[in-house]
Amino acid sequence: MQVKKAIIPAAGLGTRFLPATKAMPKEMLPIVDKPTIQYIVEEAIASGIEDIIIVTGKGKRSIEDHFDHAFELEATLREKGKQDMLDSVLQTSKVEIHYIRQKQPLGLGHAIWSARKFIGDEPFAVLLGDDIVENDEPCLAQLMNQYDQTGNSVIGVQQVAPKDTNRYGIIDPISVEDKLIGVNRFVEKPAVGTAPSNYAIMGRYILTPEIFGFLGEHQYGAGGEIQLTDAIQKLNEVQPVYAYEFEGRRFDVGEKYGFIETTIEFALKRPELRNQLLELFEKKLKESYSNK
Ligand code: G1P
């Protein structure tokens, strides 16, 4: 069975970006001029996903508005002949997205479980909004290919520095065949010095529907939350769950430094911004050297 549906959890409080996220979802913070969640939705669509469900929470209405028509704005842009802007606005209203609210903030595992009725008895994808991955072949498409070949759940991983392993779900690999990795154990945010490897889960998953049975146990894990990683480990005990070291550069837009780094990298790719930015950097570097 092919993977056609995807869940994008977007119910988090975004406390790392307060006060910006007091009245605005963190998923709407833009990288240059596009909200982070739009990059994620575009990756899902480019990978062949047909149905997307976004798990939202309180104060997330602007996400729904973003992926809806904005008739007044469209009419004004049309009247003024601003075709490029009109096209960019129309593009986001074309995608068909479903929404469900996570009624209590009990963790990622609980958010995914909230979408179980939408998924039914099919394999599905999960894309986390804090991870933007840049690659010609989208990250999710790479995992879907692996799913097609193995028929089993596949979790996207990349290697991180040993000092960072406590920030991620980490795998204990058994065997590595090319980039496909058999996994002994999945562990959520292991304490410093206890990580079984430096392969970290990077916010892209293909899961079989049996995962919902384990998510439904509502067992609390790391950080006092219902963790997706814990349910994946339980699934791994009854059917193989693979990890796949995907290709592409992953940007962490879920914390301040990563967000700023991503903004700079993406802005440098824009011809209208590039030269001005490089001039600014040159000036700043000179200033910092002359202050030493
Ligand atoms: C979540 C997952 C974790 C994964 C990470 C990737 O953690 O629980 O396993 O490695 O996303 O970004 P969070 O960063 O939401 O705490």
mmCIF file of C-alpha atoms and ligand atoms in Angstrom:
data_model
loop_
_atom_site.group_PDB
_atom_site.id
_atom_site.type_symbol
_atom_site.label_atom_id
_atom_site.label_comp_id
_atom_site.label_asym_id
_atom_site.label_seq_id
_atom_site.Cartn_x
_atom_site.Cartn_y
_atom_site.Cartn_z
ATOM 1 C CA MET A 1 0.000 0.000 0.000
ATOM 2 C CA GLN A 2 1.334 3.420 -0.960
ATOM 3 C CA VAL A 3 1.855 6.304 1.449
ATOM 4 C CA LYS A 4 -0.665 9.010 0.543
ATOM 5 C CA LYS A 5 -1.427 10.720 3.841
ATOM 6 C CA ALA A 6 0.702 12.894 6.086
ATOM 7 C CA ILE A 7 0.357 14.335 9.565
ATOM 8 C CA ILE A 8 1.988 17.656 10.387
ATOM 9 C CA PRO A 9 1.824 18.357 14.124
ATOM 10 C CA ALA A 10 1.582 22.084 14.831
ATOM 11 C CA ALA A 11 0.100 22.266 18.306
ATOM 12 C CA GLY A 12 3.239 23.248 20.236
ATOM 13 C CA LEU A 13 3.350 26.450 22.262
ATOM 14 C CA GLY A 14 6.525 27.796 20.662
ATOM 15 C CA THR A 15 7.883 29.031 23.995
ATOM 16 C CA ARG A 16 11.399 29.397 22.559
ATOM 17 C CA PHE A 17 10.191 32.314 20.488
ATOM 18 C CA LEU A 18 8.235 34.255 23.106
ATOM 19 C CA PRO A 19 7.035 36.955 23.023
ATOM 20 C CA ALA A 20 6.708 36.611 19.201
ATOM 21 C CA THR A 21 4.576 33.490 19.667
ATOM 22 C CA LYS A 22 2.269 34.906 22.306
ATOM 23 C CA ALA A 23 -0.494 35.586 19.793
ATOM 24 C CA MET A 24 0.994 33.968 16.693
ATOM 25 C CA PRO A 25 1.760 30.304 15.917
ATOM 26 C CA LYS A 26 5.485 29.586 15.682
ATOM 27 C CA GLU A 27 4.730 27.717 12.444
ATOM 28 C CA MET A 28 3.842 31.067 10.857
ATOM 29 C CA LEU A 29 7.225 32.671 11.595
ATOM 30 C CA PRO A 30 8.731 33.330 8.164
ATOM 31 C CA ILE A 31 12.060 32.254 6.751
ATOM 32 C CA VAL A 32 12.601 35.299 4.497
ATOM 33 C CA ASP A 33 8.977 35.588 3.317
ATOM 34 C CA LYS A 34 7.507 32.115 3.646
ATOM 35 C CA PRO A 35 6.105 30.677 6.900
ATOM 36 C CA THR A 36 8.081 27.659 8.097
ATOM 37 C CA ILE A 37 5.014 25.411 7.825
ATOM 38 C CA GLN A 38 4.718 26.199 4.115
ATOM 39 C CA TYR A 39 8.169 24.689 3.479
ATOM 40 C CA ILE A 40 6.939 21.521 5.204
ATOM 41 C CA VAL A 41 3.660 21.363 3.279
ATOM 42 C CA GLU A 42 5.569 21.895 0.004
ATOM 43 C CA GLU A 43 7.932 19.011 0.824
ATOM 44 C CA ALA A 44 4.970 16.715 1.504
ATOM 45 C CA ILE A 45 3.306 17.625 -1.796
ATOM 46 C CA ALA A 46 6.566 17.363 -3.766
ATOM 47 C CA SER A 47 6.964 13.849 -2.314
ATOM 48 C CA GLY A 48 3.566 12.750 -3.658
ATOM 49 C CA ILE A 49 1.458 13.099 -0.503
ATOM 50 C CA GLU A 50 -2.201 13.652 -1.423
ATOM 51 C CA ASP A 51 -3.878 14.306 1.916
ATOM 52 C CA ILE A 52 -2.412 16.390 4.712
ATOM 53 C CA ILE A 53 -3.774 16.797 8.208
ATOM 54 C CA ILE A 54 -2.363 19.478 10.455
ATOM 55 C CA VAL A 55 -2.793 18.915 14.184
ATOM 56 C CA THR A 56 -3.388 22.345 15.667
ATOM 57 C CA GLY A 57 -4.132 23.753 19.097
ATOM 58 C CA LYS A 58 -5.370 26.995 20.594
ATOM 59 C CA GLY A 59 -4.362 30.192 18.794
ATOM 60 C CA LYS A 60 -3.436 28.472 15.512
ATOM 61 C CA ARG A 61 -6.158 29.881 13.280
ATOM 62 C CA SER A 62 -3.795 31.859 11.116
ATOM 63 C CA ILE A 63 -2.385 28.566 9.805
ATOM 64 C CA GLU A 64 -5.831 27.737 8.413
ATOM 65 C CA ASP A 65 -6.170 31.250 6.991
ATOM 66 C CA HIS A 66 -2.771 30.953 5.350
ATOM 67 C CA PHE A 67 -3.812 27.884 3.363
ATOM 68 C CA ASP A 68 -7.198 29.381 2.433
ATOM 69 C CA HIS A 69 -8.279 31.926 -0.187
ATOM 70 C CA ALA A 70 -7.867 35.588 0.744
ATOM 71 C CA PHE A 71 -10.432 37.089 -1.622
ATOM 72 C CA GLU A 72 -9.906 40.787 -0.859
ATOM 73 C CA LEU A 73 -6.145 40.504 -1.113
ATOM 74 C CA GLU A 74 -6.412 38.500 -4.341
ATOM 75 C CA ALA A 75 -8.805 41.069 -5.873
ATOM 76 C CA THR A 76 -6.538 43.975 -4.905
ATOM 77 C CA LEU A 77 -3.412 42.315 -6.321
ATOM 78 C CA ARG A 78 -5.303 41.443 -9.511
ATOM 79 C CA GLU A 79 -6.549 45.029 -9.882
ATOM 80 C CA LYS A 80 -3.055 46.427 -9.439
ATOM 81 C CA GLY A 81 -1.577 43.925 -11.896
ATOM 82 C CA LYS A 82 0.806 42.450 -9.305
ATOM 83 C CA GLN A 83 0.860 39.049 -10.951
ATOM 84 C CA ASP A 84 3.894 37.567 -9.129
ATOM 85 C CA MET A 85 2.454 38.373 -5.739
ATOM 86 C CA LEU A 86 -0.956 37.099 -6.771
ATOM 87 C CA ASP A 87 0.573 33.808 -7.952
ATOM 88 C CA SER A 88 2.395 33.314 -4.650
ATOM 89 C CA VAL A 89 -0.801 33.981 -2.688
ATOM 90 C CA LEU A 90 -2.895 31.682 -4.903
ATOM 91 C CA GLN A 91 -0.380 28.869 -4.649
ATOM 92 C CA THR A 92 -0.920 28.452 -0.912
ATOM 93 C CA SER A 93 -4.704 28.348 -1.237
ATOM 94 C CA LYS A 94 -4.615 25.475 -3.756
ATOM 95 C CA VAL A 95 -3.557 22.776 -1.298
ATOM 96 C CA GLU A 96 -6.307 20.875 0.425
ATOM 97 C CA ILE A 97 -5.580 20.507 4.112
ATOM 98 C CA HIS A 98 -7.538 18.952 6.952
ATOM 99 C CA TYR A 99 -7.296 20.137 10.537
ATOM 100 C CA ILE A 100 -7.819 18.597 13.910
ATOM 101 C CA ARG A 101 -7.192 20.075 17.316
ATOM 102 C CA GLN A 102 -5.087 18.409 19.938
ATOM 103 C CA LYS A 103 -7.215 19.166 22.954
ATOM 104 C CA GLN A 104 -4.489 18.817 25.580
ATOM 105 C CA PRO A 105 -0.761 19.498 25.129
ATOM 106 C CA LEU A 106 0.391 16.003 26.137
ATOM 107 C CA GLY A 107 3.285 15.640 23.699
ATOM 108 C CA LEU A 108 4.145 14.665 20.140
ATOM 109 C CA GLY A 109 2.922 11.074 20.513
ATOM 110 C CA HIS A 110 -0.464 12.321 21.652
ATOM 111 C CA ALA A 111 -0.656 14.831 18.765
ATOM 112 C CA ILE A 112 -0.083 12.032 16.236
ATOM 113 C CA TRP A 113 -2.632 9.815 18.005
ATOM 114 C CA SER A 114 -5.207 12.637 17.674
ATOM 115 C CA ALA A 115 -5.113 12.138 13.876
ATOM 116 C CA ARG A 116 -5.683 8.355 13.948
ATOM 117 C CA LYS A 117 -9.227 8.469 12.521
ATOM 118 C CA PHE A 118 -8.036 10.493 9.536
ATOM 119 C CA ILE A 119 -5.302 7.958 8.792
ATOM 120 C CA GLY A 120 -7.332 4.772 9.315
ATOM 121 C CA ASP A 121 -5.573 1.550 8.379
ATOM 122 C CA GLU A 122 -2.876 2.915 6.046
ATOM 123 C CA PRO A 123 0.829 3.644 6.256
ATOM 124 C CA PHE A 124 1.393 7.369 6.648
ATOM 125 C CA ALA A 125 4.021 10.085 6.906
ATOM 126 C CA VAL A 126 4.815 12.486 9.739
ATOM 127 C CA LEU A 127 6.705 15.723 9.119
ATOM 128 C CA LEU A 128 7.784 17.919 12.030
ATOM 129 C CA GLY A 129 7.755 21.642 11.436
ATOM 130 C CA ASP A 130 10.995 22.396 13.281
ATOM 131 C CA ASP A 131 13.049 20.573 10.650
ATOM 132 C CA ILE A 132 13.357 21.993 7.139
ATOM 133 C CA VAL A 133 15.340 19.768 4.779
ATOM 134 C CA GLU A 134 16.802 21.004 1.548
ATOM 135 C CA ASN A 135 17.561 18.503 -1.195
ATOM 136 C CA ASP A 136 16.728 17.914 -4.858
ATOM 137 C CA GLU A 137 14.943 14.695 -3.977
ATOM 138 C CA PRO A 138 12.751 15.698 -1.022
ATOM 139 C CA CYS A 139 13.627 14.038 2.278
ATOM 140 C CA LEU A 140 10.166 12.502 2.634
ATOM 141 C CA ALA A 141 10.311 11.057 -0.909
ATOM 142 C CA GLN A 142 13.571 9.299 0.033
ATOM 143 C CA LEU A 143 11.866 7.653 3.019
ATOM 144 C CA MET A 144 8.817 6.736 0.928
ATOM 145 C CA ASN A 145 11.113 4.933 -1.535
ATOM 146 C CA GLN A 146 12.563 2.931 1.329
ATOM 147 C CA TYR A 147 9.066 2.124 2.569
ATOM 148 C CA ASP A 148 8.123 0.893 -0.930
ATOM 149 C CA GLN A 149 11.117 -1.439 -0.875
ATOM 150 C CA THR A 150 10.838 -2.766 2.684
ATOM 151 C CA GLY A 151 7.107 -2.476 3.470
ATOM 152 C CA ASN A 152 8.137 -1.413 6.972
ATOM 153 C CA SER A 153 8.241 1.825 8.943
ATOM 154 C CA VAL A 154 11.207 4.053 8.085
ATOM 155 C CA ILE A 155 12.502 6.881 10.265
ATOM 156 C CA GLY A 156 14.704 9.664 8.859
ATOM 157 C CA VAL A 157 18.004 10.123 10.697
ATOM 158 C CA GLN A 158 21.207 12.109 10.380
ATOM 159 C CA GLN A 159 24.371 12.054 12.454
ATOM 160 C CA VAL A 160 24.858 14.782 15.054
ATOM 161 C CA ALA A 161 27.753 15.804 17.298
ATOM 162 C CA PRO A 162 27.935 13.660 20.485
ATOM 163 C CA LYS A 163 27.252 16.743 22.629
ATOM 164 C CA ASP A 164 23.868 17.175 20.906
ATOM 165 C CA THR A 165 22.457 13.649 21.238
ATOM 166 C CA ASN A 166 20.397 14.586 24.331
ATOM 167 C CA ARG A 167 18.243 16.891 22.171
ATOM 168 C CA TYR A 168 16.923 14.135 19.886
ATOM 169 C CA GLY A 169 15.426 10.712 19.547
ATOM 170 C CA ILE A 170 18.476 8.466 19.062
ATOM 171 C CA ILE A 171 18.758 5.003 17.521
ATOM 172 C CA ASP A 172 20.795 2.020 18.602
ATOM 173 C CA PRO A 173 21.782 0.623 15.181
ATOM 174 C CA ILE A 174 22.248 -3.103 14.550
ATOM 175 C CA SER A 175 23.252 -3.169 10.912
ATOM 176 C CA VAL A 176 23.923 -0.513 8.314
ATOM 177 C CA GLU A 177 23.305 -1.441 4.684
ATOM 178 C CA ASP A 178 24.113 1.513 2.475
ATOM 179 C CA LYS A 179 21.964 4.117 4.243
ATOM 180 C CA LEU A 180 19.259 1.781 5.502
ATOM 181 C CA ILE A 181 19.790 0.911 9.145
ATOM 182 C CA GLY A 182 18.304 -1.955 11.178
ATOM 183 C CA VAL A 183 17.505 -0.705 14.656
ATOM 184 C CA ASN A 184 17.814 -2.442 17.970
ATOM 185 C CA ARG A 185 16.273 0.332 20.057
ATOM 186 C CA PHE A 186 14.892 3.857 19.776
ATOM 187 C CA VAL A 187 15.430 6.131 22.758
ATOM 188 C CA GLU A 188 14.059 9.637 23.272
ATOM 189 C CA LYS A 189 16.558 12.279 24.415
ATOM 190 C CA PRO A 190 19.062 10.047 26.221
ATOM 191 C CA ALA A 191 21.030 11.730 29.020
ATOM 192 C CA VAL A 192 24.460 13.083 28.014
ATOM 193 C CA GLY A 193 27.003 10.289 27.726
ATOM 194 C CA THR A 194 24.412 7.485 27.452
ATOM 195 C CA ALA A 195 23.431 7.749 23.757
ATOM 196 C CA PRO A 196 23.747 4.406 21.922
ATOM 197 C CA SER A 197 24.912 6.211 18.728
ATOM 198 C CA ASN A 198 24.956 9.665 17.175
ATOM 199 C CA TYR A 199 22.197 8.905 14.637
ATOM 200 C CA ALA A 200 19.404 11.329 15.518
ATOM 201 C CA ILE A 201 15.754 11.277 14.419
ATOM 202 C CA MET A 202 15.186 14.348 12.260
ATOM 203 C CA GLY A 203 11.460 14.954 12.074
ATOM 204 C CA ARG A 204 10.541 12.741 9.103
ATOM 205 C CA TYR A 205 8.775 9.400 9.577
ATOM 206 C CA ILE A 206 6.930 6.763 7.565
ATOM 207 C CA LEU A 207 4.867 4.697 9.976
ATOM 208 C CA THR A 208 2.589 1.687 9.678
ATOM 209 C CA PRO A 209 -0.868 2.116 11.273
ATOM 210 C CA GLU A 210 -0.032 -0.406 14.031
ATOM 211 C CA ILE A 211 1.742 2.503 15.756
ATOM 212 C CA PHE A 212 -1.657 3.830 16.898
ATOM 213 C CA GLY A 213 -2.148 0.822 19.200
ATOM 214 C CA PHE A 214 1.001 1.834 21.086
ATOM 215 C CA LEU A 215 0.255 5.566 21.033
ATOM 216 C CA GLY A 216 -3.160 4.720 22.483
ATOM 217 C CA GLU A 217 -1.492 3.353 25.624
ATOM 218 C CA HIS A 218 -0.801 6.972 26.544
ATOM 219 C CA GLN A 219 2.404 6.173 28.333
ATOM 220 C CA TYR A 220 4.402 9.169 29.528
ATOM 221 C CA GLY A 221 8.120 9.304 28.735
ATOM 222 C CA ALA A 222 10.968 11.836 28.533
ATOM 223 C CA GLY A 223 9.990 15.317 29.721
ATOM 224 C CA GLY A 224 6.710 13.946 31.152
ATOM 225 C CA GLU A 225 5.226 13.789 27.631
ATOM 226 C CA ILE A 226 3.688 11.039 25.508
ATOM 227 C CA GLN A 227 6.589 10.452 23.130
ATOM 228 C CA LEU A 228 6.330 9.245 19.532
ATOM 229 C CA THR A 229 9.796 7.686 19.887
ATOM 230 C CA ASP A 230 8.599 5.411 22.729
ATOM 231 C CA ALA A 231 5.703 4.119 20.611
ATOM 232 C CA ILE A 232 8.136 3.558 17.698
ATOM 233 C CA GLN A 233 10.302 1.427 19.995
ATOM 234 C CA LYS A 234 7.258 -0.656 20.967
ATOM 235 C CA LEU A 235 6.347 -1.055 17.293
ATOM 236 C CA ASN A 236 9.943 -2.127 16.633
ATOM 237 C CA GLU A 237 9.469 -4.996 19.073
ATOM 238 C CA VAL A 238 6.650 -6.508 16.958
ATOM 239 C CA GLN A 239 7.675 -5.523 13.403
ATOM 240 C CA PRO A 240 10.927 -4.125 11.980
ATOM 241 C CA VAL A 241 11.295 -0.359 12.018
ATOM 242 C CA TYR A 242 14.189 0.912 9.913
ATOM 243 C CA ALA A 243 16.132 4.133 10.105
ATOM 244 C CA TYR A 244 17.357 5.782 6.919
ATOM 245 C CA GLU A 245 20.183 8.289 6.759
ATOM 246 C CA PHE A 246 18.639 10.666 4.257
ATOM 247 C CA GLU A 247 20.448 13.052 1.949
ATOM 248 C CA GLY A 248 20.064 16.786 2.280
ATOM 249 C CA ARG A 249 20.885 19.648 4.559
ATOM 250 C CA ARG A 250 18.635 19.876 7.572
ATOM 251 C CA PHE A 251 17.879 23.233 9.169
ATOM 252 C CA ASP A 252 16.630 23.467 12.727
ATOM 253 C CA VAL A 253 14.092 26.293 12.751
ATOM 254 C CA GLY A 254 12.790 25.340 16.200
ATOM 255 C CA GLU A 255 15.369 27.346 18.117
ATOM 256 C CA LYS A 256 16.725 30.852 17.759
ATOM 257 C CA TYR A 257 20.212 30.271 16.382
ATOM 258 C CA GLY A 258 18.998 27.692 13.840
ATOM 259 C CA PHE A 259 16.170 29.973 12.797
ATOM 260 C CA ILE A 260 18.540 32.876 12.169
ATOM 261 C CA GLU A 261 21.060 30.651 10.373
ATOM 262 C CA THR A 262 18.306 29.315 8.107
ATOM 263 C CA THR A 263 17.061 32.829 7.406
ATOM 264 C CA ILE A 264 20.552 33.941 6.378
ATOM 265 C CA GLU A 265 21.215 30.868 4.226
ATOM 266 C CA PHE A 266 17.875 31.139 2.436
ATOM 267 C CA ALA A 267 18.194 34.916 2.000
ATOM 268 C CA LEU A 268 21.628 34.454 0.401
ATOM 269 C CA LYS A 269 19.970 32.365 -2.310
ATOM 270 C CA ARG A 270 17.774 35.317 -3.293
ATOM 271 C CA PRO A 271 19.425 37.397 -6.033
ATOM 272 C CA GLU A 272 17.617 40.549 -4.796
ATOM 273 C CA LEU A 273 19.116 40.183 -1.301
ATOM 274 C CA ARG A 274 22.430 38.430 -1.788
ATOM 275 C CA ASN A 275 24.814 41.278 -2.640
ATOM 276 C CA GLN A 276 23.452 43.614 0.000
ATOM 277 C CA LEU A 277 23.761 40.924 2.648
ATOM 278 C CA LEU A 278 27.327 40.041 1.659
ATOM 279 C CA GLU A 279 28.254 43.733 1.884
ATOM 280 C CA LEU A 280 26.742 43.856 5.363
ATOM 281 C CA PHE A 281 28.685 40.769 6.487
ATOM 282 C CA GLU A 282 31.914 42.188 5.110
ATOM 283 C CA LYS A 283 31.325 45.435 6.971
ATOM 284 C CA LYS A 284 30.470 43.632 10.213
ATOM 285 C CA LEU A 285 33.530 41.371 9.967
ATOM 286 C CA LYS A 286 35.818 44.363 9.402
ATOM 287 C CA GLU A 287 34.246 46.123 12.385
ATOM 288 C CA SER A 288 34.700 43.119 14.619
ATOM 289 C CA TYR A 289 38.370 42.698 13.569
ATOM 290 C CA SER A 290 39.150 46.360 14.136
ATOM 291 C CA ASN A 291 37.580 46.145 17.614
ATOM 292 C CA LYS A 292 39.887 43.290 18.633
HETATM 293 C C1 G1P B 1 11.075 15.758 18.461
HETATM 294 C C2 G1P B 1 11.173 14.250 18.662
HETATM 295 C C3 G1P B 1 12.627 13.790 18.629
HETATM 296 C C4 G1P B 1 13.286 14.258 17.326
HETATM 297 C C5 G1P B 1 13.121 15.778 17.166
HETATM 298 C C6 G1P B 1 13.628 16.218 15.806
HETATM 299 O O1 G1P B 1 11.627 16.394 19.586
HETATM 300 O O2 G1P B 1 10.555 13.895 19.895
HETATM 301 O O3 G1P B 1 12.695 12.389 18.725
HETATM 302 O O4 G1P B 1 14.643 13.886 17.325
HETATM 303 O O5 G1P B 1 11.745 16.174 17.288
HETATM 304 O O6 G1P B 1 13.543 17.591 15.630
HETATM 305 P P1 G1P B 1 11.389 17.951 19.934
HETATM 306 O O7 G1P B 1 12.489 18.698 19.235
HETATM 307 O O8 G1P B 1 10.034 18.319 19.414
HETATM 308 O O9 G1P B 1 11.498 18.053 21.419
#
